């Protein structure tokens, strides 16, 4: 710290004449009439400064930081004066500094009012006349950083400390009253689990965090995003509502008086979507195994055929599920439910069991080739026609009419049945007759 001192003259060896100092700027350019404002001067040739004056009055004190910077404490004064710097090279130009009746700042609150002894807590100070703040102090220690939000609000990062200290704000108008901030010696919170461990990208689902040291938690974050809301249930449990996110894993952390916890992994799950089902139809009695394809199918909790849950299902991969259709009727939409939401639907048709009411002709020779017409209902989706256990070529004419070519076989009656996705029909009898012999 340099202090103002008188200059003198003397004799001695000839020396180079020092360049006079020059001031380019001053910050702040105004301060309280009572003095005490810390002013920073920038310029050149400050190295051997012997005096800093506010008008004719010496600065209360000053420090030569470098050849281009000096900090000086303004003395009491009034009006507008010129600040000058004197060195062996001469006296600088003057820059204007105004003594203004700036209101003294005041504080009404601090939130949160406590934090860990290691510092790092971001606090919000509220009050009045806070514009132009030059310092925020926690006791005698300056804040790690601060931001003047408005004339009534400042955010500041608490430095390390202990016990209860008074937070004050310094502006050109003076130093505010103090508000209490307590440094808490508390354990760092620890998280051990989150349940459920996944949820939709849209957020909004509730999760339970378990661990230790969770008392007094002031923040819960999903990645870098604050929870939509949270409730500290006990020292070992917190309930939180997940904010929106993007598909993939994030780390959930909690912050308390003792610091910030470790992270536990939480997965944001994309909304499932379906692109197809195979087969797309089956009997009304259910039991058909259907393969569903799509995206974001991992973690599926339900597969529904209309409003009815599948008899069972297996998640094969993120893009495939197999499900057993329950009993049903008509055409329904198959949907998949995951923690990410409910998928779009793909259609699935329940097909009634086919019914045969007759055939014509009712018999024929032992050899193949007789064209037989089968009558009934539900025949549109016929997939096979059997004479006993022998398949026959067939043609579907309509929902009530199928023609088939009888295969060869032994003499006597044979049961004829048709099969569709709805099942296998009842049987009607076709009788093979041997040709007469002479």
CSV table of N, CA, C and O in Angstrom, one decimal, residues 257-319:
chain,number,residue,atom,x,y,z
A,257,UNK,N,-27.3,-28.1,2.4
A,257,UNK,CA,-26.3,-27.3,3.2
A,257,UNK,C,-24.9,-27.8,3.2
A,257,UNK,O,-24.0,-27.1,3.3
A,258,UNK,N,-24.8,-29.2,3.0
A,258,UNK,CA,-23.5,-29.8,3.0
A,258,UNK,C,-22.9,-29.8,1.7
A,258,UNK,O,-21.7,-30.3,1.6
A,259,UNK,N,-23.6,-29.5,0.6
A,259,UNK,CA,-23.0,-29.5,-0.7
A,259,UNK,C,-23.9,-30.3,-1.7
A,259,UNK,O,-25.1,-30.4,-1.4
A,260,UNK,N,-23.3,-30.7,-2.8
A,260,UNK,CA,-24.1,-31.4,-3.8
A,260,UNK,C,-23.8,-32.9,-3.8
A,260,UNK,O,-22.6,-33.3,-3.7
A,261,UNK,N,-24.8,-33.7,-4.0
A,261,UNK,CA,-24.6,-35.2,-3.9
A,261,UNK,C,-24.0,-35.8,-5.1
A,261,UNK,O,-23.8,-35.1,-6.1
A,262,UNK,N,-23.7,-37.1,-5.0
A,262,UNK,CA,-23.4,-37.9,-6.2
A,262,UNK,C,-24.6,-37.9,-7.1
A,262,UNK,O,-25.7,-37.5,-6.7
A,263,UNK,N,-24.5,-38.5,-8.3
A,263,UNK,CA,-25.6,-38.6,-9.2
A,263,UNK,C,-26.1,-40.0,-9.3
A,263,UNK,O,-25.4,-41.0,-9.1
A,264,UNK,N,-27.4,-40.2,-9.5
A,264,UNK,CA,-28.0,-41.5,-9.8
A,264,UNK,C,-28.6,-41.3,-11.2
A,264,UNK,O,-29.2,-40.3,-11.6
A,265,UNK,N,-28.6,-42.4,-12.0
A,265,UNK,CA,-29.0,-42.4,-13.4
A,265,UNK,C,-30.5,-42.5,-13.5
A,265,UNK,O,-31.1,-43.4,-12.9
A,266,UNK,N,-31.0,-41.6,-14.4
A,266,UNK,CA,-32.4,-41.6,-14.7
A,266,UNK,C,-32.5,-41.6,-16.2
A,266,UNK,O,-31.8,-40.8,-16.9
A,267,UNK,N,-33.4,-42.4,-16.8
A,267,UNK,CA,-33.5,-42.5,-18.3
A,267,UNK,C,-34.8,-41.7,-18.7
A,267,UNK,O,-35.9,-42.0,-18.2
A,268,UNK,N,-34.6,-40.8,-19.7
A,268,UNK,CA,-35.8,-40.3,-20.3
A,268,UNK,C,-36.1,-41.2,-21.5
A,268,UNK,O,-35.3,-41.5,-22.3
A,269,UNK,N,-37.4,-41.6,-21.6
A,269,UNK,CA,-37.8,-42.6,-22.6
A,269,UNK,C,-38.6,-41.9,-23.6
A,269,UNK,O,-39.6,-41.2,-23.3
A,270,UNK,N,-38.3,-42.2,-24.9
A,270,UNK,CA,-39.1,-41.6,-26.0
A,270,UNK,C,-40.5,-42.3,-26.0
A,270,UNK,O,-40.7,-43.4,-25.6
A,271,UNK,N,-41.5,-41.5,-26.6
A,271,UNK,CA,-42.8,-42.1,-26.7
A,271,UNK,C,-42.8,-43.3,-27.7
A,271,UNK,O,-42.2,-43.2,-28.8
A,272,UNK,N,-43.3,-44.4,-27.3
A,272,UNK,CA,-43.3,-45.6,-28.2
A,272,UNK,C,-44.1,-45.4,-29.5
A,272,UNK,O,-45.1,-44.6,-29.4
A,273,UNK,N,-43.7,-46.0,-30.5
A,273,UNK,CA,-44.5,-46.0,-31.8
A,273,UNK,C,-44.5,-47.3,-32.4
A,273,UNK,O,-43.5,-48.1,-32.3
A,274,UNK,N,-45.6,-47.7,-33.1
A,274,UNK,CA,-45.7,-49.0,-33.8
A,274,UNK,C,-45.8,-48.7,-35.3
A,274,UNK,O,-46.5,-47.8,-35.7
A,275,UNK,N,-45.1,-49.6,-36.0
A,275,UNK,CA,-45.2,-49.5,-37.5
A,275,UNK,C,-45.9,-50.7,-38.1
A,275,UNK,O,-46.3,-50.6,-39.3
A,276,UNK,N,-46.1,-51.8,-37.3
A,276,UNK,CA,-46.8,-52.9,-37.9
A,276,UNK,C,-47.0,-54.0,-37.0
A,276,UNK,O,-46.5,-54.1,-35.9
A,277,UNK,N,-47.9,-55.0,-37.4
A,277,UNK,CA,-48.2,-56.2,-36.6
A,277,UNK,C,-48.3,-57.3,-37.6
A,277,UNK,O,-48.8,-57.2,-38.7
A,278,UNK,N,-47.9,-58.5,-37.1
A,278,UNK,CA,-48.0,-59.7,-38.0
A,278,UNK,C,-48.2,-60.9,-37.1
A,278,UNK,O,-47.4,-61.2,-36.2
A,279,UNK,N,-49.3,-61.7,-37.4
A,279,UNK,CA,-50.3,-61.5,-38.4
A,279,UNK,C,-51.2,-60.3,-37.9
A,279,UNK,O,-51.2,-60.0,-36.7
A,280,UNK,N,-52.1,-59.9,-38.8
A,280,UNK,CA,-53.0,-58.8,-38.5
A,280,UNK,C,-54.4,-59.2,-38.2
A,280,UNK,O,-55.3,-58.4,-38.1
A,281,UNK,N,-54.6,-60.6,-38.1
A,281,UNK,CA,-55.9,-61.1,-37.7
A,281,UNK,C,-55.7,-62.4,-37.0
A,281,UNK,O,-54.7,-63.1,-37.1
A,282,UNK,N,-56.8,-62.8,-36.3
A,282,UNK,CA,-56.7,-64.1,-35.6
A,282,UNK,C,-58.1,-64.4,-35.1
A,282,UNK,O,-59.1,-63.6,-35.2
A,283,UNK,N,-58.3,-65.6,-34.5
A,283,UNK,CA,-59.6,-66.1,-34.0
A,283,UNK,C,-60.2,-65.2,-32.9
A,283,UNK,O,-59.4,-64.7,-32.1
A,284,UNK,N,-61.5,-65.2,-32.8
A,284,UNK,CA,-62.1,-64.5,-31.7
A,284,UNK,C,-61.8,-65.1,-30.3
A,284,UNK,O,-61.9,-64.4,-29.3
A,285,UNK,N,-61.4,-66.3,-30.3
A,285,UNK,CA,-61.0,-67.0,-29.1
A,285,UNK,C,-59.7,-66.6,-28.5
A,285,UNK,O,-59.3,-66.9,-27.4
A,286,UNK,N,-58.9,-65.8,-29.3
A,286,UNK,CA,-57.6,-65.3,-28.9
A,286,UNK,C,-56.6,-66.4,-29.1
A,286,UNK,O,-56.8,-67.4,-29.7
A,287,UNK,N,-55.4,-66.1,-28.5
A,287,UNK,CA,-54.3,-67.1,-28.5
A,287,UNK,C,-53.3,-67.0,-29.6
A,287,UNK,O,-52.3,-67.7,-29.7
A,288,UNK,N,-53.6,-66.1,-30.6
A,288,UNK,CA,-52.6,-65.8,-31.7
A,288,UNK,C,-51.4,-65.1,-31.2
A,288,UNK,O,-51.5,-64.0,-30.5
A,289,UNK,N,-50.2,-65.5,-31.5
A,289,UNK,CA,-49.0,-64.8,-31.2
A,289,UNK,C,-48.7,-63.8,-32.3
A,289,UNK,O,-48.5,-64.1,-33.4
A,290,UNK,N,-48.7,-62.5,-31.9
A,290,UNK,CA,-48.6,-61.4,-32.8
A,290,UNK,C,-47.2,-60.7,-32.6
A,290,UNK,O,-46.8,-60.5,-31.4
A,291,UNK,N,-46.5,-60.4,-33.7
A,291,UNK,CA,-45.2,-59.7,-33.6
A,291,UNK,C,-45.4,-58.3,-33.9
A,291,UNK,O,-45.9,-57.9,-35.0
A,292,UNK,N,-45.1,-57.4,-33.0
A,292,UNK,CA,-45.2,-55.9,-33.1
A,292,UNK,C,-43.9,-55.3,-33.4
A,292,UNK,O,-42.9,-55.6,-32.7
A,293,UNK,N,-43.8,-54.5,-34.4
A,293,UNK,CA,-42.5,-53.8,-34.7
A,293,UNK,C,-42.8,-52.3,-34.5
A,293,UNK,O,-43.9,-51.7,-34.7
A,294,UNK,N,-41.7,-51.5,-34.1
A,294,UNK,CA,-41.8,-50.1,-33.9
A,294,UNK,C,-40.5,-49.6,-33.3
A,294,UNK,O,-39.4,-50.1,-33.6
A,295,UNK,N,-40.6,-48.5,-32.5
A,295,UNK,CA,-39.5,-47.9,-31.8
A,295,UNK,C,-39.8,-47.6,-30.4
A,295,UNK,O,-41.0,-47.4,-30.0
A,296,UNK,N,-38.8,-47.5,-29.6
A,296,UNK,CA,-38.9,-47.1,-28.1
A,296,UNK,C,-39.8,-48.1,-27.4
A,296,UNK,O,-40.7,-47.7,-26.6
A,297,UNK,N,-39.6,-49.4,-27.7
A,297,UNK,CA,-40.5,-50.4,-27.0
A,297,UNK,C,-39.9,-51.0,-25.8
A,297,UNK,O,-40.6,-51.7,-25.1
A,298,UNK,N,-38.6,-50.7,-25.5
A,298,UNK,CA,-38.1,-51.2,-24.2
A,298,UNK,C,-38.8,-50.7,-23.0
A,298,UNK,O,-39.3,-49.5,-23.0
A,299,UNK,N,-38.9,-51.5,-22.0
A,299,UNK,CA,-39.6,-51.1,-20.8
A,299,UNK,C,-41.1,-51.1,-20.9
A,299,UNK,O,-41.8,-50.6,-20.0
A,300,UNK,N,-41.6,-51.8,-21.9
A,300,UNK,CA,-43.1,-51.9,-22.0
A,300,UNK,C,-43.7,-52.4,-20.8
A,300,UNK,O,-43.3,-53.4,-20.3
A,301,UNK,N,-44.8,-51.8,-20.4
A,301,UNK,CA,-45.5,-52.3,-19.2
A,301,UNK,C,-46.9,-52.9,-19.5
A,301,UNK,O,-47.5,-53.5,-18.7
A,302,UNK,N,-47.3,-52.7,-20.8
A,302,UNK,CA,-48.6,-53.3,-21.2
A,302,UNK,C,-48.7,-53.3,-22.7
A,302,UNK,O,-48.1,-52.4,-23.4
A,303,UNK,N,-49.4,-54.3,-23.2
A,303,UNK,CA,-49.8,-54.4,-24.6
A,303,UNK,C,-51.3,-54.6,-24.6
A,303,UNK,O,-51.8,-55.5,-24.0
A,304,UNK,N,-52.0,-53.7,-25.4
A,304,UNK,CA,-53.5,-53.8,-25.3
A,304,UNK,C,-54.0,-54.0,-26.7
A,304,UNK,O,-53.6,-53.4,-27.7
A,305,UNK,N,-55.0,-54.9,-26.8
A,305,UNK,CA,-55.8,-55.1,-28.0
A,305,UNK,C,-57.2,-54.4,-27.7
A,305,UNK,O,-58.0,-55.0,-27.0
A,306,UNK,N,-57.3,-53.2,-28.3
A,306,UNK,CA,-58.4,-52.4,-27.9
A,306,UNK,C,-58.2,-52.0,-26.4
A,306,UNK,O,-57.2,-51.5,-26.1
A,307,UNK,N,-59.2,-52.3,-25.6
A,307,UNK,CA,-59.1,-52.0,-24.2
A,307,UNK,C,-58.6,-53.1,-23.3
A,307,UNK,O,-58.5,-53.0,-22.1
A,308,UNK,N,-58.4,-54.3,-24.0
A,308,UNK,CA,-58.1,-55.5,-23.3
A,308,UNK,C,-56.6,-55.8,-23.4
A,308,UNK,O,-56.0,-55.8,-24.4
A,309,UNK,N,-56.0,-56.1,-22.2
A,309,UNK,CA,-54.6,-56.4,-22.2
A,309,UNK,C,-54.3,-57.7,-22.8
A,309,UNK,O,-55.1,-58.7,-22.8
A,310,UNK,N,-53.1,-57.8,-23.5
A,310,UNK,CA,-52.6,-59.1,-24.1
A,310,UNK,C,-52.6,-60.2,-23.0
A,310,UNK,O,-52.3,-59.9,-21.9
A,311,UNK,N,-52.8,-61.4,-23.4
A,311,UNK,CA,-52.7,-62.5,-22.5
A,311,UNK,C,-51.3,-62.6,-21.9
A,311,UNK,O,-51.1,-62.9,-20.7
A,312,UNK,N,-50.3,-62.3,-22.7
A,312,UNK,CA,-48.9,-62.2,-22.3
A,312,UNK,C,-48.2,-61.5,-23.4
A,312,UNK,O,-48.6,-61.4,-24.5
A,313,UNK,N,-47.0,-61.0,-23.0
A,313,UNK,CA,-46.1,-60.4,-24.0
A,313,UNK,C,-44.7,-60.5,-23.6
A,313,UNK,O,-44.3,-60.6,-22.4
A,314,UNK,N,-43.8,-60.4,-24.6
A,314,UNK,CA,-42.3,-60.4,-24.4
A,314,UNK,C,-41.7,-59.3,-25.2
A,314,UNK,O,-41.9,-59.2,-26.4
A,315,UNK,N,-40.9,-58.5,-24.5
A,315,UNK,CA,-40.1,-57.4,-25.1
A,315,UNK,C,-38.8,-58.0,-25.7
A,315,UNK,O,-38.0,-58.4,-24.9
A,316,UNK,N,-38.8,-58.1,-27.0
A,316,UNK,CA,-37.6,-58.8,-27.7
A,316,UNK,C,-36.5,-57.8,-27.8
A,316,UNK,O,-35.3,-58.1,-27.5
A,317,UNK,N,-36.8,-56.5,-28.1
A,317,UNK,CA,-35.8,-55.5,-28.3
A,317,UNK,C,-36.5,-54.1,-28.3
A,317,UNK,O,-37.7,-54.1,-28.1
A,318,UNK,N,-35.7,-53.1,-28.5
A,318,UNK,CA,-36.3,-51.8,-28.5
A,318,UNK,C,-37.3,-51.6,-29.7
A,318,UNK,O,-38.1,-50.6,-29.8
A,319,UNK,N,-37.2,-52.5,-30.7
A,319,UNK,CA,-38.0,-52.4,-31.9
A,319,UNK,C,-39.0,-53.5,-32.1
A,319,UNK,O,-39.7,-53.6,-33.1
